[in-house]
GROMACS .gro file of C-alpha atoms in nm:
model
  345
    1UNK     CA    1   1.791  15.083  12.341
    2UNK     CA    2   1.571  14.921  12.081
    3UNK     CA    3   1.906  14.763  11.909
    4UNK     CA    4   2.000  14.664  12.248
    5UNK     CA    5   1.709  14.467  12.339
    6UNK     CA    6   1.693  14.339  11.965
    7UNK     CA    7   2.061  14.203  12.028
    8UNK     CA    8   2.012  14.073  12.355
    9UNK     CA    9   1.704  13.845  12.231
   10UNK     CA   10   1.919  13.719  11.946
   11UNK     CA   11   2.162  13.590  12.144
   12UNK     CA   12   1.940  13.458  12.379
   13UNK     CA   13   1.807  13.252  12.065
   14UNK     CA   14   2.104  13.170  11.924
   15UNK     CA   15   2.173  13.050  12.259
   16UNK     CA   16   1.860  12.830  12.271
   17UNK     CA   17   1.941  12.693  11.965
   18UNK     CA   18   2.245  12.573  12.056
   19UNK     CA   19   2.129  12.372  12.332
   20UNK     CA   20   1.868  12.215  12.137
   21UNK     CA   21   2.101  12.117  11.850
   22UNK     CA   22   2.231  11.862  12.011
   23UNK     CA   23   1.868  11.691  12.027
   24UNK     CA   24   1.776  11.784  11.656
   25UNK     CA   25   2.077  11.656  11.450
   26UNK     CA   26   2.005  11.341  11.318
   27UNK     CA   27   1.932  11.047  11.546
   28UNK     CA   28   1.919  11.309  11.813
   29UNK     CA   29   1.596  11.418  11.885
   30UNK     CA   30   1.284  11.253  12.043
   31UNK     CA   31   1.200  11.010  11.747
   32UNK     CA   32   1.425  10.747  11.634
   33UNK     CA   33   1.598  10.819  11.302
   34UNK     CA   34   1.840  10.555  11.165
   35UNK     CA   35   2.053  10.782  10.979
   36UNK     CA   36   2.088  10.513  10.674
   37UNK     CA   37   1.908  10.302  10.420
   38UNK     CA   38   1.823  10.041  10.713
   39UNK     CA   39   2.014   9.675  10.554
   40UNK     CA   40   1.706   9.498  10.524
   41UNK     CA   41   1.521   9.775  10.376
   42UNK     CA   42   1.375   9.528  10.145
   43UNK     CA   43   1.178   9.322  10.427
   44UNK     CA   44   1.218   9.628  10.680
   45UNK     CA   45   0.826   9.714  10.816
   46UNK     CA   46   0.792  10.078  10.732
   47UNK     CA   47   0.737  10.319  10.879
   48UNK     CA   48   0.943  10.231  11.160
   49UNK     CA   49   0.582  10.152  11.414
   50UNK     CA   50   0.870  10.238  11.731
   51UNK     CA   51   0.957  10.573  11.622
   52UNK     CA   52   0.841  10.720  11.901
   53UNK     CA   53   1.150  10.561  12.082
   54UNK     CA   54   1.481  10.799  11.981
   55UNK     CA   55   1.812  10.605  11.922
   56UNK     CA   56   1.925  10.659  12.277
   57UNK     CA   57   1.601  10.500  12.504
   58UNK     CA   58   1.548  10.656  12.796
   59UNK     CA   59   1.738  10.676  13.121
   60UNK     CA   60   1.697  10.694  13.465
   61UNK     CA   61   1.573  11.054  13.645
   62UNK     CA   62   1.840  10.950  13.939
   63UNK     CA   63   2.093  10.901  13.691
   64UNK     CA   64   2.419  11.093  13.751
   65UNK     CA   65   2.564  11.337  13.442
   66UNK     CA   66   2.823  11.023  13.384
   67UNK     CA   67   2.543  10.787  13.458
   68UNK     CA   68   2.300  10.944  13.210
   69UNK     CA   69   2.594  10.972  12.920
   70UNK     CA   70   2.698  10.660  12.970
   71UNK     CA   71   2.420  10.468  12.914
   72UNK     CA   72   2.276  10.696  12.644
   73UNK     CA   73   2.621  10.635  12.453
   74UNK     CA   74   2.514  10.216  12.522
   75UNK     CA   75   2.163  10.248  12.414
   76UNK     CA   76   2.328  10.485  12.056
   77UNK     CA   77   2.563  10.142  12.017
   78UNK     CA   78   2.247   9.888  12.064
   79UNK     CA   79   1.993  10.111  11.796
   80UNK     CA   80   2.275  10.121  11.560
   81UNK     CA   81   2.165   9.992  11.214
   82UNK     CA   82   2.462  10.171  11.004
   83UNK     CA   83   2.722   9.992  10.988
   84UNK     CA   84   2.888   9.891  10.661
   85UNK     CA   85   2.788   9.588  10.492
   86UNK     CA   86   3.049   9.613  10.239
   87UNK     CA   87   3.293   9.500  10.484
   88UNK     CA   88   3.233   9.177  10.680
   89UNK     CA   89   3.432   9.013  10.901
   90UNK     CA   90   3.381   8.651  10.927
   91UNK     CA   91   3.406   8.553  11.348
   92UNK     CA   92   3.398   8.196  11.512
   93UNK     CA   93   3.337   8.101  11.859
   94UNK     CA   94   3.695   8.105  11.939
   95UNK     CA   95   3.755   8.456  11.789
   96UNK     CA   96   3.418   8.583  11.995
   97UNK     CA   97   3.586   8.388  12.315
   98UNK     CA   98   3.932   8.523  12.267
   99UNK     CA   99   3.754   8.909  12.224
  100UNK     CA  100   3.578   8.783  12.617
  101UNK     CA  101   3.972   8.781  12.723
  102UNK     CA  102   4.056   9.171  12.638
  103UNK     CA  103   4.076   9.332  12.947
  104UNK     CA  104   3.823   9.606  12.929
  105UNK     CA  105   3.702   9.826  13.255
  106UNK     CA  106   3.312   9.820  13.182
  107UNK     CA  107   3.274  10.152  13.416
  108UNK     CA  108   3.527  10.370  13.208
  109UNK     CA  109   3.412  10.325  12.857
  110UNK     CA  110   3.277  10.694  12.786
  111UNK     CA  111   3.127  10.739  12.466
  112UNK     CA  112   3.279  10.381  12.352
  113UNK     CA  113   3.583  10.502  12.120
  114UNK     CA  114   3.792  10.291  12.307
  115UNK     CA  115   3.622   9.939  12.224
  116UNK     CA  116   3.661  10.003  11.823
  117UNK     CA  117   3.929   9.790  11.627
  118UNK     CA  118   4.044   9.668  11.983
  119UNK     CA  119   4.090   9.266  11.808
  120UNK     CA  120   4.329   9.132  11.522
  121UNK     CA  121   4.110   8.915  11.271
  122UNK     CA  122   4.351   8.881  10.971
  123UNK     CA  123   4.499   9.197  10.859
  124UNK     CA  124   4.232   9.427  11.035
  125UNK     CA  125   4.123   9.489  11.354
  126UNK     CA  126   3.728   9.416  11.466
  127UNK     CA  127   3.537   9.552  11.749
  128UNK     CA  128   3.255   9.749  11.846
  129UNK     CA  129   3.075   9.832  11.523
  130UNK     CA  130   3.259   9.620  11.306
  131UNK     CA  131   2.979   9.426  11.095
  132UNK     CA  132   3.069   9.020  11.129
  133UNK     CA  133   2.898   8.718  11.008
  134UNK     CA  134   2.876   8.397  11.214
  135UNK     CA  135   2.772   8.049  11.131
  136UNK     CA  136   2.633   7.895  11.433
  137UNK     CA  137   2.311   7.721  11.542
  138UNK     CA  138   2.010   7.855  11.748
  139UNK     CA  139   1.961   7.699  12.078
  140UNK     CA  140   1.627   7.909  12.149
  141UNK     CA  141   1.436   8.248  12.102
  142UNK     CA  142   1.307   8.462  12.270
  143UNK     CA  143   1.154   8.821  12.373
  144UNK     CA  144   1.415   8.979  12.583
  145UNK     CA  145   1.367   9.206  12.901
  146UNK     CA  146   0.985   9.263  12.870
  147UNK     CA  147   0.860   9.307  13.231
  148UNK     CA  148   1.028   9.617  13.274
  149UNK     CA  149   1.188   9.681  12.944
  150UNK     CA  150   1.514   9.812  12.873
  151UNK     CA  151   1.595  10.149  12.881
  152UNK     CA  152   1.761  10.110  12.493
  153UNK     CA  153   1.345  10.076  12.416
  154UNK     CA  154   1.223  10.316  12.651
  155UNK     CA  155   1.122  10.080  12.925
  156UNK     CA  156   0.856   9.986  12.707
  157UNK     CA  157   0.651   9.599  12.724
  158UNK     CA  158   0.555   9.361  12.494
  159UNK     CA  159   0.664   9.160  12.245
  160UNK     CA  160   0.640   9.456  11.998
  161UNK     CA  161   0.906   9.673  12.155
  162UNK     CA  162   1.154   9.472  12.293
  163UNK     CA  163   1.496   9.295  12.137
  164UNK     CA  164   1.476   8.966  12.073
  165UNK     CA  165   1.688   8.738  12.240
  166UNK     CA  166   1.916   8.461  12.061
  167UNK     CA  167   2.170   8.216  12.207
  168UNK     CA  168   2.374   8.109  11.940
  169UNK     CA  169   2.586   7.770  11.982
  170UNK     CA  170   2.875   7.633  11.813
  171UNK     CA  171   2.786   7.451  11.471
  172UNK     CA  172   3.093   7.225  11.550
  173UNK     CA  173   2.852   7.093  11.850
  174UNK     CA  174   2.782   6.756  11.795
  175UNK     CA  175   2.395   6.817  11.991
  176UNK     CA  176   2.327   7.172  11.955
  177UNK     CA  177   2.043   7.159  12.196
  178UNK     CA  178   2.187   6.994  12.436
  179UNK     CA  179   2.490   7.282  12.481
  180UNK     CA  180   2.488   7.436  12.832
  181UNK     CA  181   2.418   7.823  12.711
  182UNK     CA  182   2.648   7.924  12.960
  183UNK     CA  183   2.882   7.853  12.609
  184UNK     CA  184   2.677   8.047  12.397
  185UNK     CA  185   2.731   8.374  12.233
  186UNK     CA  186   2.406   8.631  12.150
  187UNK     CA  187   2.245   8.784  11.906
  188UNK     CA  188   1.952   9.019  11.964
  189UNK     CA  189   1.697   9.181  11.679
  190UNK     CA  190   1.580   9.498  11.787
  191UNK     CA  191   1.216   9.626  11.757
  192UNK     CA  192   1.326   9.911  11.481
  193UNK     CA  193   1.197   9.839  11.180
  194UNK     CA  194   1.182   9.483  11.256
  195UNK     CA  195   1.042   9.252  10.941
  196UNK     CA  196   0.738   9.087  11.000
  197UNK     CA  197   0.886   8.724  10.955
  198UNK     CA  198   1.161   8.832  11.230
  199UNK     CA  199   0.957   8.933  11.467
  200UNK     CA  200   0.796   8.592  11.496
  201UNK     CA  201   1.132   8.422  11.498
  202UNK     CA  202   1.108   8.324  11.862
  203UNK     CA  203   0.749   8.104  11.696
  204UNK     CA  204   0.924   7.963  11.458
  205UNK     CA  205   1.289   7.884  11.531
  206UNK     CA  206   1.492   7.738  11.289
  207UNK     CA  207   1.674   7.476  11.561
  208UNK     CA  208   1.780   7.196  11.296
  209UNK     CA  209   1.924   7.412  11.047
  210UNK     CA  210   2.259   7.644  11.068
  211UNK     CA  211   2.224   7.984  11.045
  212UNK     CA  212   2.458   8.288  10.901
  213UNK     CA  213   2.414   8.591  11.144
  214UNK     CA  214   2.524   8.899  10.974
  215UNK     CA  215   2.548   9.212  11.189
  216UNK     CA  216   2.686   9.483  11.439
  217UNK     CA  217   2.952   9.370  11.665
  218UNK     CA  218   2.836   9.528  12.048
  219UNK     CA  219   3.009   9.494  12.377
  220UNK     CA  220   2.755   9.448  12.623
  221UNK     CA  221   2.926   9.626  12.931
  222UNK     CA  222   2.569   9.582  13.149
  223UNK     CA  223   2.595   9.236  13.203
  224UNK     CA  224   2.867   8.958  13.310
  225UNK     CA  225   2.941   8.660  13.125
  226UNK     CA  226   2.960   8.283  13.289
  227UNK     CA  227   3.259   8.214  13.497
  228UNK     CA  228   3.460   7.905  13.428
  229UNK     CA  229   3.749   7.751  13.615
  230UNK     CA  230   4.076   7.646  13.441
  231UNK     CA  231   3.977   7.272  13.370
  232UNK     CA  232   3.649   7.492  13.126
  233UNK     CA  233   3.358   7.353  13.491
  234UNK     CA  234   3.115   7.620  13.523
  235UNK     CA  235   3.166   7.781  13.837
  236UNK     CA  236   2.912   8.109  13.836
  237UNK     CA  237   2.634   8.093  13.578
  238UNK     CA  238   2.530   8.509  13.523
  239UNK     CA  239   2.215   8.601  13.335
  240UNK     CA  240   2.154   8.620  13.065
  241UNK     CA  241   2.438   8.317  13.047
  242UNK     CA  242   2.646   8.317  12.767
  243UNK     CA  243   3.033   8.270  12.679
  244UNK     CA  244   3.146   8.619  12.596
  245UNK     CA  245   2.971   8.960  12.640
  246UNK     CA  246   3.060   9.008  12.275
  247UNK     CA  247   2.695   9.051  12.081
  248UNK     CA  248   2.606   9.055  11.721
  249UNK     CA  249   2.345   9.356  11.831
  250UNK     CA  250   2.177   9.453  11.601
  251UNK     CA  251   2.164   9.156  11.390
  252UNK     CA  252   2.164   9.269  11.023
  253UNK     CA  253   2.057   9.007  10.790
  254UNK     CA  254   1.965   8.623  10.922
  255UNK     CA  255   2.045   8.308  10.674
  256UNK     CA  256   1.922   7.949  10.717
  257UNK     CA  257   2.128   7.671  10.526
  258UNK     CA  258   1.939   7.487  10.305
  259UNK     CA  259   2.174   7.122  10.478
  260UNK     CA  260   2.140   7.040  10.813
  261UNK     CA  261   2.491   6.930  10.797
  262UNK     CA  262   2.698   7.228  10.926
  263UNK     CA  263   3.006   7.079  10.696
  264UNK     CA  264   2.802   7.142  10.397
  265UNK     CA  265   2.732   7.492  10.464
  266UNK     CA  266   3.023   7.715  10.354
  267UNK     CA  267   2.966   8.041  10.544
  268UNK     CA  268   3.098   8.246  10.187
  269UNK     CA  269   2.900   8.012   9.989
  270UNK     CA  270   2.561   8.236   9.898
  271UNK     CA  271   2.388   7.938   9.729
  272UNK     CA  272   2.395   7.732  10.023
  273UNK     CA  273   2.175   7.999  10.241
  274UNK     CA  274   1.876   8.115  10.197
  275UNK     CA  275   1.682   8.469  10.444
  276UNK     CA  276   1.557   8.308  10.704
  277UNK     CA  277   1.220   8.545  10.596
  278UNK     CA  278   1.153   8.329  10.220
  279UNK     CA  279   1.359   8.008  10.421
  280UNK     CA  280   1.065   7.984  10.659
  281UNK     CA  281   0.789   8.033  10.395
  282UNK     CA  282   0.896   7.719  10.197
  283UNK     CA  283   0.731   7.414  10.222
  284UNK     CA  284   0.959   7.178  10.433
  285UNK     CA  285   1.089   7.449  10.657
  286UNK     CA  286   1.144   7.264  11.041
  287UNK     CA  287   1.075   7.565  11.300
  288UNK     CA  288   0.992   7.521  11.673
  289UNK     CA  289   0.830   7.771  11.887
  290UNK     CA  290   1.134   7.825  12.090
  291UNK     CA  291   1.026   8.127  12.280
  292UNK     CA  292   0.627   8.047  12.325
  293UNK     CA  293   0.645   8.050  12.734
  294UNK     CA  294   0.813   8.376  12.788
  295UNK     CA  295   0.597   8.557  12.471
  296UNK     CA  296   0.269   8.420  12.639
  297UNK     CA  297   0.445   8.591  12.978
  298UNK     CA  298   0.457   8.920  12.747
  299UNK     CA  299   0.165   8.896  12.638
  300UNK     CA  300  -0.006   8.838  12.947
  301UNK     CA  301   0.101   9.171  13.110
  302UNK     CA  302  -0.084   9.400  12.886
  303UNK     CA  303   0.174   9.648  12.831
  304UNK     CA  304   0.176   9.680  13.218
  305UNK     CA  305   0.466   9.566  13.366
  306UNK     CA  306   0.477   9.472  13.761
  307UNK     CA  307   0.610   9.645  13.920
  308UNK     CA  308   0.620   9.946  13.725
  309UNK     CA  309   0.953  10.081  13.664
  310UNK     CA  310   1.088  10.386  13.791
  311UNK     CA  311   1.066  10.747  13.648
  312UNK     CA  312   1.302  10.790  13.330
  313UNK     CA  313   1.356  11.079  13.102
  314UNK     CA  314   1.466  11.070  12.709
  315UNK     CA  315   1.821  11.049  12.699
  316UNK     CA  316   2.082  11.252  12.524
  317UNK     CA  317   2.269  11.166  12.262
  318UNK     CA  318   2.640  11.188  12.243
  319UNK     CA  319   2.746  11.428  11.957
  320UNK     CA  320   2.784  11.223  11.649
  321UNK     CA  321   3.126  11.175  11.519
  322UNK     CA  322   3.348  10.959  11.286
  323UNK     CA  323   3.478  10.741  11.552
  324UNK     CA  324   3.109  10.675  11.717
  325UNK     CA  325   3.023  10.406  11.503
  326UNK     CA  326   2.685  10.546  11.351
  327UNK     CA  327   2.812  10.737  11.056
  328UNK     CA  328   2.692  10.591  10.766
  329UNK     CA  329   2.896  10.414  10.542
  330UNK     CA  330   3.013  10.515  10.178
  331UNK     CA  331   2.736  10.536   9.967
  332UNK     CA  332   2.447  10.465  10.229
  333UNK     CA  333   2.322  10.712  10.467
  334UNK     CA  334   2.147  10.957  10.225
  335UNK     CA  335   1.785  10.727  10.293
  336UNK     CA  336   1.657  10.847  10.669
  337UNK     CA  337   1.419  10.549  10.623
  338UNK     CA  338   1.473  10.208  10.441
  339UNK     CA  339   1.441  10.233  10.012
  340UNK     CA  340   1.140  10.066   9.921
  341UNK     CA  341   1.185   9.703   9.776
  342UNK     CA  342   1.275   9.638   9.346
  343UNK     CA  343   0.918   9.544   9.181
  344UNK     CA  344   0.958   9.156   9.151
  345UNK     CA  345   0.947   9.045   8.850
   0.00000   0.00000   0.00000
């Protein structure tokens, strides 16, 4: 009987264990783990001060099974900071507008395989968790979703723990700031590691200068994108308004051209871009405080938002596989947190 009893409560632990591995492989469990060497490691603020957040938010208590998996799969995609940096894809506004035109049924997207290398760029195929790089210019900045939160950041508010928000406009534009963002396309940093200098980009917005955006490609399935009619009128403006539901989320790295002229800033040309974190440090530097209204809003809740959202629980991450899109690349992935900067010299 003793044997019995012994085998019966080894099962029941190997059981247990079971269940609970699920929540204690990497990026799985309560605290958010990156899985990788973060890409801006070198500027990343360590340790991560929103760790307490896992890679999959929070979701809804009323949430169905599907429900639940669904949007943990959404909030895996949005946290991702993994992808491969050795392989860039340079995208345009036209490529980002064509991607808008795939049909795509936002409800039936499981755990997300099916929006991967869905787009012909060249001789490859792009989609979600393909790492681009667009040239572009910033219309504004600013902190996204923070009366309420978003369940990607566990519902959390303030300026500290929520994305922020970036409508990105054509650099062929002849007045940037005067494009209807309804023809934007977006780019959002998340609160992860976020460098210092980033996190006050909605302050100090380069608006005068291109940028390079270098990051994730994410299909934002939660929203809807403006509706035009066939003659290109506006005819339904959604929030947040942009062009194509097509994201670079999470941005990656962040360049500022040293022109102002966006045909003298070659997009593969290094020495004509500097990160935007040393670009808006030297002396010169034109930044406007793009996102002050809404970040004074933030601020002005006190972590409280009104009203208070509903009851959530941590949500459960798919099962990490190859075709996921958060398995580290070659040679990266063996860091759980960001390598500490070179000594400058």
């Amino acid at each position: 009987m003793k044997t019995d009893k012994n085998r019966f409560s080894g099962l029941v632990c190997a059981s247990a264990l079971s269940l609970l591995g699920a929540t204690t492989a990497r990026g799985q469990g309560p605290n958010y783990d990156p899985g990788c060497a973060v890409p801006f490691a070198e500027i990343a603020t360590t340790p991560d001060p929103f760790v307490s957040c896992g890679n999959c938010g929070v979701v809804p208590t009323s949430a169905t099974a599907t429900q639940a998996a669904a949007k943990a799969a959404e909030s895996k995609a949005k946290s991702n900071l993994c992808g491969d940096m050795t392989k860039k894809t340079v995208v345009d506004f036209s490529i980002l507008t064509k991607m808008q035109a795939l049909k795509i049924n936002k409800k039936a997207l499981g755990a997300r395989d099916k929006l991967k290398n869905v787009f012909p760029v060249g001789s490859q195929k792009i989609g979600e968790g393909s790492v681009v790089q667009l040239k572009a210019f910033v219309k504004k900045a600013h902190i996204s979703d923070c009366n309420g939160g978003e369940e990607v950041n566990c519902k959390r508010t303030g300026p500290e723990v929520n994305d922020i928000h970036i409508p990105l406009v054509d650099p062929a534009s002849s007045n940037p700031q005067n494009v209807d963002e309804c023809n934007s396309v977006t780019a959002e940093m998340i609160p992860h590691f976020r460098p210092a200098a980033w996190s006050e980009f909605d302050m100090k917005t380069p608006l005068n200068n291109p940028v390079r955006v270098t990051g994730q490609l994410f299909f934002d399935n939660s929203h809807n994108p403006c509706v035009k009619d066939a003659t290109g009128k506006i005819t339904k403006r959604n929030k947040p308004a942009r062009i194509s539901l097509w994201e670079i989320h999470p941005v990656y790295q962040m360049d500022v051209c040293t022109d102002k002229d966006p045909n003298h800033c070659d997009i593969a040309n290094d020495a004509m871009w500097v990160a935007y974190d040393k670009w808006v440090a030297m002396p010169g530097s034109e930044t406007a405080p793009s996102g002050q209204r809404i970040r004074k809003q933030c601020e002005d809740l006190h972590g409280k938002p009104s009203p208070a959202p509903g009851p959530t629980m941590p949500a459960q991450c798919p099962a990490p596989s190859a075709a996921n899109g958060n398995k580290p690349a070659k040679g990266r992935g063996r860091h759980k947190h960001p390598a500490p900067a070179p000594p400058s010299n």
